[in-house]
Short mmCIF file of C-alpha atoms and ligand atoms in Angstrom, two decimals:
data_model
loop_
_atom_site.label_atom_id
_atom_site.label_comp_id
_atom_site.label_asym_id
_atom_site.label_seq_id
_atom_site.Cartn_x
_atom_site.Cartn_y
_atom_site.Cartn_z
CA UNK M 47 -99.05 -110.26 23.61
CA UNK M 48 -95.91 -108.79 25.13
CA UNK M 49 -94.14 -106.15 23.09
CA UNK M 50 -91.24 -108.38 21.97
CA UNK M 51 -93.56 -111.03 20.62
CA UNK M 52 -95.69 -108.37 18.98
CA UNK M 53 -92.63 -106.84 17.35
CA UNK M 54 -91.82 -110.20 15.74
CA UNK M 55 -95.46 -110.75 14.80
CA UNK M 56 -95.66 -107.34 13.11
CA UNK M 57 -92.36 -107.81 11.32
CA UNK M 58 -93.28 -111.23 9.97
CA UNK M 59 -96.94 -110.90 9.06
CA UNK M 60 -97.34 -110.37 5.28
CA UNK M 61 -98.29 -106.70 4.82
CA UNK M 62 -99.10 -104.17 2.12
CA UNK M 63 -98.17 -100.52 2.05
CA UNK M 64 -100.22 -98.03 0.03
CA UNK M 65 -98.60 -94.72 0.88
CA UNK M 66 -94.84 -94.46 0.50
CA UNK M 67 -92.93 -91.89 -1.58
CA UNK M 68 -89.92 -93.49 -3.25
CA UNK M 69 -87.99 -90.21 -2.86
CA UNK M 70 -88.84 -90.39 0.84
CA UNK M 71 -86.92 -93.67 1.17
CA UNK M 72 -83.59 -92.00 0.37
CA UNK M 73 -81.41 -92.62 3.42
CA UNK M 74 -78.90 -89.86 4.36
CA UNK M 75 -75.85 -92.08 3.72
CA UNK M 76 -77.09 -92.87 0.22
CA UNK M 77 -77.88 -89.18 -0.35
CA UNK M 78 -74.29 -88.24 0.47
CA UNK M 79 -72.86 -91.02 -1.69
CA UNK M 80 -74.95 -89.89 -4.68
CA UNK M 81 -74.12 -86.22 -4.05
CA UNK M 82 -70.43 -87.04 -4.28
CA UNK M 83 -70.79 -89.26 -7.36
CA UNK M 84 -72.93 -86.70 -9.21
CA UNK M 85 -71.05 -83.63 -7.95
CA UNK M 86 -74.18 -82.15 -6.38
CA UNK M 87 -73.65 -79.72 -3.47
CA UNK M 88 -75.78 -80.42 -0.41
CA UNK M 89 -76.61 -77.71 2.16
CA UNK M 90 -75.42 -79.94 4.99
CA UNK M 91 -71.73 -80.85 5.43
CA UNK M 92 -72.20 -84.34 6.91
CA UNK M 93 -74.67 -87.16 7.41
CA UNK M 94 -74.91 -86.28 11.10
CA UNK M 95 -75.67 -82.62 10.44
CA UNK M 96 -78.28 -83.64 7.89
CA UNK M 97 -79.92 -86.08 10.33
CA UNK M 98 -79.93 -83.32 12.95
CA UNK M 99 -81.88 -81.15 10.53
CA UNK M 100 -84.68 -83.74 10.49
CA UNK M 101 -86.66 -81.78 13.06
CA UNK M 102 -89.67 -80.50 11.24
CA UNK M 103 -92.18 -77.90 12.38
CA UNK M 104 -94.72 -78.71 9.69
CA UNK M 105 -95.14 -80.16 6.22
CA UNK M 106 -93.43 -77.22 4.47
CA UNK M 107 -90.27 -77.40 6.57
CA UNK M 108 -90.00 -81.10 5.71
CA UNK M 109 -90.64 -80.56 1.99
CA UNK M 110 -87.75 -78.11 1.74
CA UNK M 111 -85.26 -80.75 2.92
CA UNK M 112 -87.01 -83.51 0.97
CA UNK M 113 -86.74 -81.64 -2.36
CA UNK M 114 -83.11 -80.79 -1.61
CA UNK M 115 -82.51 -84.51 -1.14
CA UNK M 116 -84.07 -85.42 -4.48
CA UNK M 117 -81.48 -83.22 -6.27
CA UNK M 118 -78.88 -85.98 -5.98
CA UNK M 119 -80.92 -88.38 -8.14
CA UNK M 120 -79.70 -88.00 -11.72
CA UNK M 121 -79.14 -91.26 -13.61
CA UNK M 122 -81.32 -94.29 -14.26
CA UNK M 123 -78.99 -96.30 -12.02
CA UNK M 124 -79.59 -93.80 -9.17
CA UNK M 125 -83.33 -94.40 -9.39
CA UNK M 126 -82.76 -98.14 -9.68
CA UNK M 127 -80.52 -98.19 -6.58
CA UNK M 128 -82.91 -96.02 -4.56
CA UNK M 129 -85.79 -98.36 -5.36
CA UNK M 130 -83.72 -101.50 -4.81
CA UNK M 131 -82.68 -100.37 -1.33
CA UNK M 132 -86.34 -99.85 -0.43
CA UNK M 133 -87.17 -103.32 -1.78
CA UNK M 134 -84.46 -104.91 0.36
CA UNK M 135 -85.96 -103.25 3.43
CA UNK M 136 -89.44 -104.42 2.44
CA UNK M 137 -88.17 -107.97 2.05
CA UNK M 138 -86.85 -107.98 5.62
CA UNK M 139 -90.19 -106.86 7.06
CA UNK M 140 -92.37 -108.93 4.67
CA UNK M 141 -94.15 -106.06 2.92
CA UNK M 142 -95.24 -108.31 0.06
CA UNK M 143 -97.11 -105.61 -1.83
CA UNK M 144 -96.61 -101.83 -2.14
CA UNK M 145 -98.17 -99.01 -4.12
CA UNK M 146 -95.39 -96.50 -4.45
CA UNK M 147 -95.57 -92.78 -5.19
CA UNK M 148 -93.06 -90.96 -7.32
CA UNK M 149 -92.82 -87.21 -8.06
CA UNK M 150 -91.79 -86.80 -11.74
CA UNK M 151 -91.99 -82.99 -11.63
CA UNK M 152 -89.27 -82.76 -8.98
CA UNK M 153 -86.94 -84.45 -11.48
CA UNK M 154 -88.23 -82.96 -14.75
CA UNK M 155 -87.58 -79.47 -13.37
CA UNK M 156 -83.89 -80.44 -13.05
CA UNK M 157 -83.84 -81.74 -16.64
CA UNK M 158 -83.85 -85.38 -15.60
CA UNK M 159 -86.06 -86.99 -18.26
CA UNK M 160 -89.25 -88.88 -17.41
CA UNK M 161 -87.82 -91.93 -19.15
CA UNK M 162 -84.77 -92.01 -16.83
CA UNK M 163 -86.94 -91.83 -13.70
CA UNK M 164 -89.55 -94.38 -14.73
CA UNK M 165 -87.07 -96.86 -16.21
CA UNK M 166 -84.82 -96.83 -13.13
CA UNK M 167 -87.72 -97.31 -10.73
CA UNK M 168 -89.61 -99.88 -12.77
CA UNK M 169 -86.57 -102.02 -13.62
CA UNK M 170 -85.89 -102.34 -9.89
CA UNK M 171 -89.55 -103.20 -9.25
CA UNK M 172 -89.42 -105.91 -11.96
CA UNK M 173 -86.29 -107.37 -10.36
CA UNK M 174 -87.99 -107.18 -6.96
CA UNK M 175 -90.86 -109.22 -8.35
CA UNK M 176 -88.52 -111.83 -9.89
CA UNK M 177 -85.82 -112.11 -7.23
CA UNK M 178 -87.66 -111.27 -3.99
CA UNK M 179 -91.26 -112.14 -4.92
CA UNK M 180 -92.38 -108.62 -3.98
CA UNK M 181 -95.37 -107.16 -5.78
CA UNK M 182 -95.47 -103.42 -6.55
CA UNK M 183 -97.47 -100.77 -8.36
CA UNK M 184 -96.52 -97.19 -9.17
CA UNK M 185 -98.57 -94.02 -8.62
CA UNK M 186 -97.46 -90.79 -10.26
CA UNK M 187 -98.03 -87.74 -8.05
CA UNK M 188 -98.59 -84.18 -9.22
CA UNK M 189 -96.98 -81.48 -7.08
CA UNK M 190 -99.83 -79.31 -5.89
CA UNK M 191 -97.68 -76.19 -5.33
CA UNK M 192 -97.17 -76.11 -9.12
CA UNK M 193 -99.83 -75.22 -11.68
CA UNK M 194 -102.47 -77.48 -13.17
CA UNK M 195 -100.84 -76.75 -16.54
CA UNK M 196 -97.59 -78.28 -15.34
CA UNK M 197 -99.49 -81.32 -14.05
CA UNK M 198 -101.21 -81.63 -17.43
CA UNK M 199 -97.84 -81.57 -19.24
CA UNK M 200 -96.54 -84.24 -16.88
CA UNK M 201 -99.63 -86.35 -17.53
CA UNK M 202 -98.98 -86.12 -21.29
CA UNK M 203 -95.34 -87.11 -20.77
CA UNK M 204 -96.40 -90.19 -18.83
CA UNK M 205 -98.57 -91.64 -21.59
CA UNK M 206 -95.82 -93.69 -23.33
CA UNK M 207 -95.18 -95.38 -19.95
CA UNK M 208 -98.84 -95.85 -19.02
CA UNK M 209 -98.48 -99.62 -18.66
CA UNK M 210 -96.01 -99.08 -15.79
CA UNK M 211 -98.25 -96.68 -13.79
CA UNK M 212 -101.49 -97.68 -12.05
CA UNK M 213 -102.66 -94.31 -10.81
CA UNK M 214 -102.23 -90.61 -10.18
CA UNK M 215 -101.89 -88.84 -6.85
CA UNK M 216 -101.51 -85.33 -5.47
CA UNK M 217 -98.85 -84.34 -2.96
CA UNK M 218 -96.60 -81.47 -1.71
CA UNK M 219 -97.78 -78.24 0.00
CA UNK M 220 -101.42 -78.78 0.92
CA UNK M 221 -102.42 -75.44 2.45
CA UNK M 222 -103.73 -72.99 -0.19
CA UNK M 223 -103.48 -75.67 -2.90
CA UNK M 224 -106.93 -77.30 -2.76
CA UNK M 225 -107.73 -80.43 -4.77
CA UNK M 226 -110.17 -78.41 -6.91
CA UNK M 227 -107.13 -76.73 -8.52
CA UNK M 228 -106.49 -80.09 -10.26
CA UNK M 229 -110.02 -81.07 -11.32
CA UNK M 230 -109.33 -81.10 -15.06
CA UNK M 231 -106.05 -82.98 -14.94
CA UNK M 232 -107.57 -85.67 -12.75
CA UNK M 233 -110.54 -85.93 -15.09
CA UNK M 234 -108.16 -86.43 -18.00
CA UNK M 235 -106.00 -88.92 -16.06
CA UNK M 236 -109.11 -90.96 -15.24
CA UNK M 237 -110.06 -90.94 -18.94
CA UNK M 238 -106.64 -92.49 -19.67
CA UNK M 239 -107.37 -95.26 -17.17
CA UNK M 240 -105.31 -94.03 -14.21
CA UNK M 241 -106.81 -94.66 -10.76
CA UNK M 242 -107.05 -91.44 -8.71
CA UNK M 243 -105.86 -90.85 -5.13
CA UNK M 244 -104.88 -87.62 -3.37
CA UNK M 245 -103.29 -86.35 -0.18
CA UNK M 246 -106.03 -84.45 1.67
CA UNK M 247 -106.81 -83.58 5.26
CA UNK M 248 -103.19 -83.96 6.40
CA UNK M 249 -102.78 -80.26 7.25
CA UNK M 250 -105.73 -79.10 5.15
CA UNK M 251 -109.33 -78.81 6.33
CA UNK M 252 -112.10 -81.41 5.84
CA UNK M 253 -113.25 -79.27 2.88
CA UNK M 254 -110.14 -80.50 1.02
CA UNK M 255 -111.23 -84.11 1.61
CA UNK M 256 -114.69 -83.29 0.25
CA UNK M 257 -113.07 -81.79 -2.85
CA UNK M 258 -110.82 -84.82 -3.32
CA UNK M 259 -113.91 -87.05 -3.27
CA UNK M 260 -116.31 -84.86 -5.26
CA UNK M 261 -113.98 -83.16 -7.74
CA UNK M 262 -111.06 -85.58 -8.15
CA UNK M 263 -113.18 -88.74 -7.68
CA UNK M 264 -110.48 -90.33 -5.53
CA UNK M 265 -110.64 -94.03 -4.66
CA UNK M 266 -108.46 -93.50 -1.56
CA UNK M 267 -107.62 -90.48 0.56
CA UNK M 268 -103.97 -90.18 1.61
CA UNK M 269 -103.80 -89.16 5.29
CA UNK M 270 -107.34 -87.79 5.74
CA UNK M 271 -106.90 -87.65 9.52
CA UNK M 272 -108.75 -84.33 9.80
CA UNK M 273 -111.99 -85.94 8.56
CA UNK M 274 -113.15 -86.38 12.17
CA UNK M 275 -113.85 -82.63 12.32
CA UNK M 276 -116.84 -83.15 10.00
CA UNK M 277 -119.45 -85.78 10.89
CA UNK M 278 -121.13 -85.75 7.50
CA UNK M 279 -117.73 -86.30 5.84
CA UNK M 280 -117.09 -89.33 8.05
CA UNK M 281 -120.51 -90.68 7.04
CA UNK M 282 -119.68 -90.15 3.36
CA UNK M 283 -116.27 -91.88 3.64
CA UNK M 284 -117.96 -94.83 5.32
CA UNK M 285 -120.83 -94.94 2.84
CA UNK M 286 -118.43 -94.94 -0.12
CA UNK M 287 -115.97 -97.27 1.65
CA UNK M 288 -113.13 -94.89 0.80
CA UNK M 289 -109.93 -96.03 2.54
CA UNK M 290 -107.63 -93.61 4.37
CA UNK M 291 -103.88 -94.25 4.15
CA UNK M 292 -102.80 -93.07 7.59
CA UNK M 293 -99.10 -92.49 8.33
CA UNK M 294 -98.64 -92.27 12.12
CA UNK M 295 -94.91 -91.50 12.43
CA UNK M 296 -95.16 -88.93 9.63
CA UNK M 297 -98.06 -87.20 11.38
CA UNK M 298 -96.04 -86.86 14.58
CA UNK M 299 -92.85 -85.73 12.82
CA UNK M 300 -94.79 -83.05 10.92
CA UNK M 301 -96.58 -81.79 14.02
CA UNK M 302 -100.10 -82.92 13.12
CA UNK M 303 -100.17 -84.74 16.48
CA UNK M 304 -97.83 -84.07 19.40
CA UNK M 305 -97.10 -87.76 19.99
CA UNK M 306 -98.24 -91.21 18.86
CA UNK M 307 -100.24 -91.40 22.09
CA UNK M 308 -102.24 -88.38 20.93
CA UNK M 309 -102.82 -89.68 17.41
CA UNK M 310 -106.49 -90.05 16.46
CA UNK M 311 -106.03 -93.50 14.84
CA UNK M 312 -108.21 -95.24 17.40
CA UNK M 313 -111.01 -92.70 16.95
CA UNK M 314 -110.78 -93.20 13.17
CA UNK M 315 -111.07 -96.97 13.61
CA UNK M 316 -113.87 -96.69 16.16
CA UNK M 317 -115.81 -94.37 13.86
CA UNK M 318 -115.99 -97.29 11.40
CA UNK M 319 -113.61 -95.83 8.81
CA UNK M 320 -111.56 -98.01 6.44
CA UNK M 321 -108.05 -97.44 7.81
CA UNK M 322 -104.60 -98.58 6.65
CA UNK M 323 -101.15 -97.97 8.18
CA UNK M 324 -98.29 -96.63 6.06
CA UNK M 325 -94.82 -95.12 6.31
CA UNK M 326 -94.99 -92.05 3.95
CA UNK M 327 -91.28 -90.98 3.91
CA UNK M 328 -89.61 -93.58 6.13
CA UNK M 329 -86.02 -92.35 5.70
CA UNK M 330 -87.08 -88.99 7.16
CA UNK M 331 -89.63 -89.97 9.79
CA UNK M 332 -87.78 -92.49 11.91
CA UNK M 333 -89.24 -95.77 10.77
CA UNK M 334 -90.46 -98.07 8.04
CA UNK M 335 -93.80 -99.87 8.01
CA UNK M 336 -93.24 -102.21 10.98
CA UNK M 337 -92.15 -99.31 13.18
CA UNK M 338 -95.39 -97.52 12.34
CA UNK M 339 -97.47 -100.54 13.33
CA UNK M 340 -95.46 -101.21 16.47
CA UNK M 341 -95.52 -97.53 17.45
CA UNK M 342 -99.30 -97.29 17.39
CA UNK M 343 -99.72 -100.74 18.93
CA UNK M 344 -97.75 -99.61 21.97
CA UNK M 345 -98.82 -95.98 22.24
CA UNK M 346 -102.54 -96.57 21.66
CA UNK M 347 -102.77 -99.96 23.36
CA UNK M 348 -104.12 -101.66 20.27
CA UNK M 349 -104.88 -105.36 20.32
CA UNK M 350 -103.40 -108.11 18.16
CA UNK M 351 -106.80 -108.30 16.46
CA UNK M 352 -106.63 -104.56 15.67
CA UNK M 353 -103.26 -105.15 13.99
CA UNK M 354 -104.65 -108.09 11.99
CA UNK M 355 -107.59 -105.97 10.81
CA UNK M 356 -105.28 -103.11 9.76
CA UNK M 357 -103.09 -105.59 7.85
CA UNK M 358 -106.09 -107.14 6.08
CA UNK M 359 -107.32 -103.64 5.24
CA UNK M 360 -103.98 -102.87 3.58
CA UNK M 361 -104.70 -105.56 0.96
CA UNK M 362 -108.44 -104.89 0.72
CA UNK M 363 -107.78 -101.20 -0.01
CA UNK M 364 -105.09 -101.94 -2.62
CA UNK M 365 -105.34 -101.74 -6.40
CA UNK M 366 -104.47 -105.43 -6.75
CA UNK M 367 -106.78 -107.46 -8.96
CA UNK M 368 -109.23 -109.74 -7.14
CA UNK M 369 -107.19 -112.91 -7.64
CA UNK M 370 -103.96 -111.38 -6.29
CA UNK M 371 -105.82 -109.74 -3.42
CA UNK M 372 -107.37 -113.06 -2.50
CA UNK M 373 -104.12 -115.00 -2.66
CA UNK M 374 -102.30 -112.44 -0.50
CA UNK M 375 -105.13 -112.41 2.04
CA UNK M 376 -104.85 -116.20 2.21
CA UNK M 377 -101.15 -115.77 3.08
CA UNK M 378 -102.08 -113.31 5.83
CA UNK M 379 -104.70 -115.61 7.28
CA UNK M 380 -102.47 -118.66 7.24
CA UNK M 381 -99.77 -116.68 9.05
CA UNK M 382 -102.32 -115.57 11.66
CA UNK M 383 -103.65 -119.13 12.10
CA UNK M 384 -100.18 -120.54 12.43
CA UNK M 385 -99.30 -118.08 15.18
CA UNK M 386 -95.66 -117.44 15.96
CA UNK M 387 -93.66 -120.54 15.13
N1 ADE J 214 -94.45 -85.52 -0.30
C1 ADE J 214 -93.76 -86.43 0.39
N2 ADE J 214 -94.35 -86.66 1.57
C2 ADE J 214 -95.44 -85.88 1.63
C3 ADE J 214 -96.46 -85.66 2.60
N3 ADE J 214 -96.48 -86.30 3.76
N4 ADE J 214 -97.42 -84.75 2.32
C4 ADE J 214 -97.40 -84.09 1.17
N5 ADE J 214 -96.48 -84.27 0.23
C5 ADE J 214 -95.50 -85.15 0.46
ZN1 ZN J 215 -97.39 -88.77 1.54
#
């Protein structure tokens, strides 16, 4: 298929996204608008200067700007509006299901209550379900540069809102913050019924992926691209059918790979791993979900069938119940059968 046709195909095919941080969908214009409304001082004097600062050397240099951005989110309406803007984008590119991360600790530390964050996000998600027919689930991430004690306190705070949260995740500075630091809090979260996932093997070594599997009992690994450095790890991921939520544009923007053409996605697929495509922090990394698919399609010369497999995987690897999974996969297949009409 020529690129134009493929662009339309990718945009229209029903898709799921399993790795997107809601705070990472905050567009610079919205950030400035909220900063003014809430009288929060930003380090950058204009939208253009801020956008120019989106040149990251590594994960840490991104996180510094990302956390600065989150400072403008104060009221329930701010969280609602942030989420609603993401939902409108999803609607346009037919992302019919998403499992969305949020970082409560980056708000709690600024005295924004848990209740404000979760109510703003989940009210928007409920409206998205009703008005746009978009399905969503929420995953609460612990910030790994903070202590396990802080994660444990956050876990306790989440309990009254447990029905709104499907799982727990682990994000922020990976190097020197191994998954094993969070063994107890994950164990406790699992005992409460949360489904565990964790960022591992983005910048960190394959050992971190092993720990995420063995100590945190994760059901998916977020990123995980460094698994190819360890053959026995690849075998274990395949044996346990553990999906990887790969984020191509993010990986390039954070210097994990020099370009999309040098991304190891094809090797991951060819190794027999269970791979999905995701956007991570789309407002910062130059594209939402369709741009990630189209980017790798072009740069790695993927086939239309590769794209269809990755899209099916996005539903198979989700935390949807079997009936919802099946009905969404039927939508995917009927779109594929219909072709471009
Ligand atoms: N928080 C937001 N995006 C992240 C990423 N790509 N890695 C770790 N923590 C994050
Ligand atoms: Zn992420």
